[in-house]
Short mmCIF file of the N, C-alpha and C atoms (twelve columns), coordinates in Angstrom:
data_MODEL
# 
_entry.id   MODEL 
# 
loop_
_atom_site.group_PDB 
_atom_site.id 
_atom_site.type_symbol 
_atom_site.label_atom_id 
_atom_site.label_alt_id 
_atom_site.label_comp_id 
_atom_site.label_asym_id 
_atom_site.label_seq_id 
_atom_site.Cartn_x 
_atom_site.Cartn_y 
_atom_site.Cartn_z 
_atom_site.pdbx_PDB_model_num 
ATOM 1   N N  . UNK A 1  -25.637 -8.398 -32.089 1 
ATOM 2   C CA . UNK A 1  -24.876 -8.426 -31.758 1 
ATOM 3   C C  . UNK A 1  -24.611 -7.315 -31.311 1 
ATOM 4   N N  . UNK A 2  -24.810 -6.118 -32.238 1 
ATOM 5   C CA . UNK A 2  -24.987 -4.727 -31.914 1 
ATOM 6   C C  . UNK A 2  -26.134 -3.970 -30.705 1 
ATOM 7   N N  . UNK A 3  -27.073 -4.585 -31.012 1 
ATOM 8   C CA . UNK A 3  -28.179 -4.609 -29.895 1 
ATOM 9   C C  . UNK A 3  -28.322 -4.921 -28.669 1 
ATOM 10  N N  . UNK A 4  -27.316 -6.001 -27.906 1 
ATOM 11  C CA . UNK A 4  -26.378 -6.617 -27.003 1 
ATOM 12  C C  . UNK A 4  -25.927 -5.094 -25.999 1 
ATOM 13  N N  . UNK A 5  -25.243 -4.744 -27.480 1 
ATOM 14  C CA . UNK A 5  -24.086 -3.815 -26.475 1 
ATOM 15  C C  . UNK A 5  -25.280 -2.517 -26.593 1 
ATOM 16  N N  . UNK A 6  -26.027 -2.063 -26.970 1 
ATOM 17  C CA . UNK A 6  -26.786 -0.523 -26.631 1 
ATOM 18  C C  . UNK A 6  -27.835 -1.129 -25.569 1 
ATOM 19  N N  . UNK A 7  -28.481 -1.808 -25.104 1 
ATOM 20  C CA . UNK A 7  -29.215 -2.605 -24.014 1 
ATOM 21  C C  . UNK A 7  -28.041 -2.923 -22.714 1 
ATOM 22  N N  . UNK A 8  -26.534 -2.923 -22.491 1 
ATOM 23  C CA . UNK A 8  -26.041 -3.250 -22.282 1 
ATOM 24  C C  . UNK A 8  -25.595 -1.890 -21.549 1 
ATOM 25  N N  . UNK A 9  -25.568 -1.121 -22.498 1 
ATOM 26  C CA . UNK A 9  -25.237 0.938  -22.336 1 
ATOM 27  C C  . UNK A 9  -26.794 1.058  -21.264 1 
ATOM 28  N N  . UNK A 10 -27.921 1.093  -22.406 1 
ATOM 29  C CA . UNK A 10 -28.681 1.834  -21.631 1 
ATOM 30  C C  . UNK A 10 -29.283 1.042  -19.784 1 
ATOM 31  N N  . UNK A 11 -28.817 -0.096 -19.539 1 
ATOM 32  C CA . UNK A 11 -29.526 -0.450 -18.610 1 
ATOM 33  C C  . UNK A 11 -27.983 0.086  -17.372 1 
ATOM 34  N N  . UNK A 12 -26.950 0.183  -17.863 1 
ATOM 35  C CA . UNK A 12 -25.592 0.002  -17.528 1 
ATOM 36  C C  . UNK A 12 -25.956 1.739  -16.604 1 
ATOM 37  N N  . UNK A 13 -26.692 2.916  -17.505 1 
ATOM 38  C CA . UNK A 13 -26.570 4.258  -17.906 1 
ATOM 39  C C  . UNK A 13 -27.486 4.463  -16.166 1 
ATOM 40  N N  . UNK A 14 -28.620 3.330  -16.438 1 
ATOM 41  C CA . UNK A 14 -30.012 3.372  -15.950 1 
ATOM 42  C C  . UNK A 14 -29.208 3.409  -14.237 1 
ATOM 43  N N  . UNK A 15 -28.669 2.612  -13.750 1 
ATOM 44  C CA . UNK A 15 -27.757 2.207  -12.466 1 
ATOM 45  C C  . UNK A 15 -27.155 3.246  -12.269 1 
ATOM 46  N N  . UNK A 16 -26.092 3.473  -13.634 1 
ATOM 47  C CA . UNK A 16 -25.259 4.618  -12.765 1 
ATOM 48  C C  . UNK A 16 -25.702 5.319  -12.366 1 
ATOM 49  N N  . UNK A 17 -26.671 6.238  -13.107 1 
ATOM 50  C CA . UNK A 17 -27.530 7.750  -12.935 1 
ATOM 51  C C  . UNK A 17 -28.220 7.274  -11.166 1 
ATOM 52  N N  . UNK A 18 -28.845 5.750  -11.299 1 
ATOM 53  C CA . UNK A 18 -29.860 5.562  -9.370  1 
ATOM 54  C C  . UNK A 18 -27.651 5.979  -9.043  1 
ATOM 55  N N  . UNK A 19 -27.332 5.233  -9.339  1 
ATOM 56  C CA . UNK A 19 -25.605 5.472  -7.615  1 
ATOM 57  C C  . UNK A 19 -25.008 6.225  -8.025  1 
ATOM 58  N N  . UNK A 20 -25.292 7.282  -8.719  1 
ATOM 59  C CA . UNK A 20 -24.557 8.086  -8.855  1 
ATOM 60  C C  . UNK A 20 -25.780 9.158  -7.674  1 
ATOM 61  N N  . UNK A 21 -26.780 9.566  -7.788  1 
ATOM 62  C CA . UNK A 21 -27.970 10.008 -6.749  1 
ATOM 63  C C  . UNK A 21 -27.735 9.418  -5.322  1 
ATOM 64  N N  . UNK A 22 -27.297 8.075  -5.342  1 
ATOM 65  C CA . UNK A 22 -27.232 7.632  -4.224  1 
ATOM 66  C C  . UNK A 22 -25.997 8.344  -3.532  1 
ATOM 67  N N  . UNK A 23 -24.835 8.375  -4.190  1 
ATOM 68  C CA . UNK A 23 -23.957 8.443  -3.047  1 
ATOM 69  C C  . UNK A 23 -23.364 10.006 -3.763  1 
ATOM 70  N N  . UNK A 24 -24.598 10.898 -3.942  1 
ATOM 71  C CA . UNK A 24 -24.599 11.558 -3.737  1 
ATOM 72  C C  . UNK A 24 -22.830 13.006 -4.989  1 
ATOM 73  N N  . UNK A 25 -23.147 11.881 -5.783  1 
ATOM 74  C CA . UNK A 25 -22.089 12.434 -6.817  1 
ATOM 75  C C  . UNK A 25 -22.651 13.875 -7.818  1 
ATOM 76  N N  . UNK A 26 -21.316 14.838 -7.397  1 
ATOM 77  C CA . UNK A 26 -22.193 16.129 -8.761  1 
ATOM 78  C C  . UNK A 26 -22.305 15.348 -10.418 1 
ATOM 79  N N  . UNK A 27 -23.187 16.318 -10.624 1 
ATOM 80  C CA . UNK A 27 -23.647 15.705 -11.994 1 
ATOM 81  C C  . UNK A 27 -24.085 14.390 -12.079 1 
ATOM 82  N N  . UNK A 28 -25.209 13.716 -11.623 1 
ATOM 83  C CA . UNK A 28 -25.191 12.080 -11.922 1 
ATOM 84  C C  . UNK A 28 -25.804 11.901 -13.362 1 
ATOM 85  N N  . UNK A 29 -26.783 13.361 -13.747 1 
ATOM 86  C CA . UNK A 29 -27.549 12.906 -15.440 1 
ATOM 87  C C  . UNK A 29 -26.467 13.039 -15.866 1 
ATOM 88  N N  . UNK A 30 -25.051 13.351 -15.820 1 
ATOM 89  C CA . UNK A 30 -23.918 13.222 -16.884 1 
ATOM 90  C C  . UNK A 30 -23.649 12.613 -16.996 1 
ATOM 91  N N  . UNK A 31 -22.699 12.195 -15.920 1 
ATOM 92  C CA . UNK A 31 -22.658 10.744 -15.713 1 
ATOM 93  C C  . UNK A 31 -23.169 9.857  -16.696 1 
ATOM 94  N N  . UNK A 32 -24.263 9.480  -16.282 1 
ATOM 95  C CA . UNK A 32 -25.373 8.768  -16.702 1 
ATOM 96  C C  . UNK A 32 -25.289 9.190  -18.353 1 
ATOM 97  N N  . UNK A 33 -25.336 10.035 -18.978 1 
ATOM 98  C CA . UNK A 33 -25.624 10.022 -20.085 1 
ATOM 99  C C  . UNK A 33 -23.959 10.091 -21.256 1 
ATOM 100 N N  . UNK A 34 -23.250 10.446 -20.241 1 
ATOM 101 C CA . UNK A 34 -21.601 9.839  -20.671 1 
ATOM 102 C C  . UNK A 34 -21.297 7.983  -20.540 1 
ATOM 103 N N  . UNK A 35 -22.117 8.020  -20.049 1 
ATOM 104 C CA . UNK A 35 -22.001 6.139  -19.867 1 
ATOM 105 C C  . UNK A 35 -23.190 5.797  -21.288 1 
ATOM 106 N N  . UNK A 36 -23.923 6.328  -21.673 1 
ATOM 107 C CA . UNK A 36 -24.558 5.520  -21.948 1 
ATOM 108 C C  . UNK A 36 -24.265 6.072  -23.783 1 
ATOM 109 N N  . UNK A 37 -23.191 7.074  -23.777 1 
ATOM 110 C CA . UNK A 37 -22.391 7.586  -25.259 1 
ATOM 111 C C  . UNK A 37 -21.581 6.773  -25.508 1 
ATOM 112 N N  . UNK A 38 -20.182 6.684  -24.432 1 
ATOM 113 C CA . UNK A 38 -18.885 6.423  -24.057 1 
ATOM 114 C C  . UNK A 38 -18.847 5.497  -23.464 1 
ATOM 115 N N  . UNK A 39 -19.618 4.038  -23.569 1 
ATOM 116 C CA . UNK A 39 -19.766 3.112  -21.980 1 
ATOM 117 C C  . UNK A 39 -18.668 2.274  -21.952 1 
ATOM 118 N N  . UNK A 40 -17.338 2.167  -22.941 1 
ATOM 119 C CA . UNK A 40 -16.256 1.303  -22.967 1 
ATOM 120 C C  . UNK A 40 -15.397 2.136  -21.976 1 
ATOM 121 N N  . UNK A 41 -15.945 4.184  -22.072 1 
ATOM 122 C CA . UNK A 41 -14.610 4.392  -21.277 1 
ATOM 123 C C  . UNK A 41 -15.327 5.595  -20.038 1 
ATOM 124 N N  . UNK A 42 -16.050 5.010  -19.661 1 
ATOM 125 C CA . UNK A 42 -17.111 6.387  -19.307 1 
ATOM 126 C C  . UNK A 42 -17.706 5.409  -18.062 1 
ATOM 127 N N  . UNK A 43 -17.793 4.278  -18.095 1 
ATOM 128 C CA . UNK A 43 -18.381 2.882  -16.942 1 
ATOM 129 C C  . UNK A 43 -17.107 3.550  -16.292 1 
ATOM 130 N N  . UNK A 44 -15.792 2.466  -16.448 1 
ATOM 131 C CA . UNK A 44 -14.364 2.552  -16.090 1 
ATOM 132 C C  . UNK A 44 -14.182 4.137  -14.523 1 
ATOM 133 N N  . UNK A 45 -14.204 4.903  -16.032 1 
ATOM 134 C CA . UNK A 45 -14.207 6.352  -15.317 1 
ATOM 135 C C  . UNK A 45 -15.475 6.932  -14.334 1 
ATOM 136 N N  . UNK A 46 -16.452 6.544  -14.549 1 
ATOM 137 C CA . UNK A 46 -18.056 6.499  -12.805 1 
ATOM 138 C C  . UNK A 46 -16.822 5.932  -12.162 1 
ATOM 139 N N  . UNK A 47 -16.939 4.476  -12.181 1 
ATOM 140 C CA . UNK A 47 -15.981 3.599  -11.486 1 
ATOM 141 C C  . UNK A 47 -14.540 4.069  -10.305 1 
ATOM 142 N N  . UNK A 48 -14.213 4.443  -10.830 1 
ATOM 143 C CA . UNK A 48 -12.640 5.163  -10.243 1 
ATOM 144 C C  . UNK A 48 -13.491 6.411  -9.477  1 
ATOM 145 N N  . UNK A 49 -14.414 7.430  -10.242 1 
ATOM 146 C CA . UNK A 49 -15.132 8.227  -9.582  1 
ATOM 147 C C  . UNK A 49 -15.449 8.282  -8.184  1 
ATOM 148 N N  . UNK A 50 -16.008 7.083  -8.728  1 
ATOM 149 C CA . UNK A 50 -17.082 5.701  -7.742  1 
ATOM 150 C C  . UNK A 50 -16.235 5.881  -6.610  1 
ATOM 151 N N  . UNK A 51 -15.456 5.288  -6.619  1 
ATOM 152 C CA . UNK A 51 -14.630 4.825  -5.300  1 
ATOM 153 C C  . UNK A 51 -13.574 5.717  -4.475  1 
ATOM 154 N N  . UNK A 52 -13.653 6.846  -5.316  1 
ATOM 155 C CA . UNK A 52 -12.267 8.181  -4.833  1 
ATOM 156 C C  . UNK A 52 -13.489 9.229  -3.964  1 
ATOM 157 N N  . UNK A 53 -14.723 9.547  -4.708  1 
ATOM 158 C CA . UNK A 53 -15.180 10.493 -4.018  1 
ATOM 159 C C  . UNK A 53 -16.028 10.459 -2.434  1 
ATOM 160 N N  . UNK A 54 -15.488 11.543 -1.458  1 
ATOM 161 C CA . UNK A 54 -16.409 11.039 0.253   1 
ATOM 162 C C  . UNK A 54 -17.075 11.797 -0.448  1 
ATOM 163 N N  . UNK A 55 -18.763 10.980 -0.003  1 
ATOM 164 C CA . UNK A 55 -19.712 11.894 0.478   1 
ATOM 165 C C  . UNK A 55 -19.735 13.153 1.239   1 
ATOM 166 N N  . UNK A 56 -20.360 13.838 1.488   1 
ATOM 167 C CA . UNK A 56 -20.397 15.696 2.534   1 
ATOM 168 C C  . UNK A 56 -21.563 14.048 3.740   1 
ATOM 169 N N  . UNK A 57 -21.140 15.481 4.609   1 
ATOM 170 C CA . UNK A 57 -21.306 14.199 6.473   1 
ATOM 171 C C  . UNK A 57 -23.173 15.055 6.134   1 
ATOM 172 N N  . UNK A 58 -23.619 14.307 6.486   1 
ATOM 173 C CA . UNK A 58 -24.704 14.489 6.303   1 
ATOM 174 C C  . UNK A 58 -25.622 14.999 7.811   1 
ATOM 175 N N  . UNK A 59 -26.206 15.393 7.358   1 
ATOM 176 C CA . UNK A 59 -26.730 16.334 8.672   1 
ATOM 177 C C  . UNK A 59 -27.982 15.869 9.477   1 
ATOM 178 N N  . UNK A 60 -28.077 16.493 10.792  1 
ATOM 179 C CA . UNK A 60 -29.030 15.609 11.769  1 
ATOM 180 C C  . UNK A 60 -30.779 15.788 11.707  1 
# 
């Protein structure tokens, strides 16, 4: 059971890092680390932050 939780945290952290870099959120590595260590609290916080984040305007 514990190994399933570890795998879930690892996979979630990888997806969070990839998504945070694509969304241009500040400190994507910190988000991924927080999700890896504090999965049950950090993942909902990340999803909330992602929803409320406005990405910077792209230059041509």
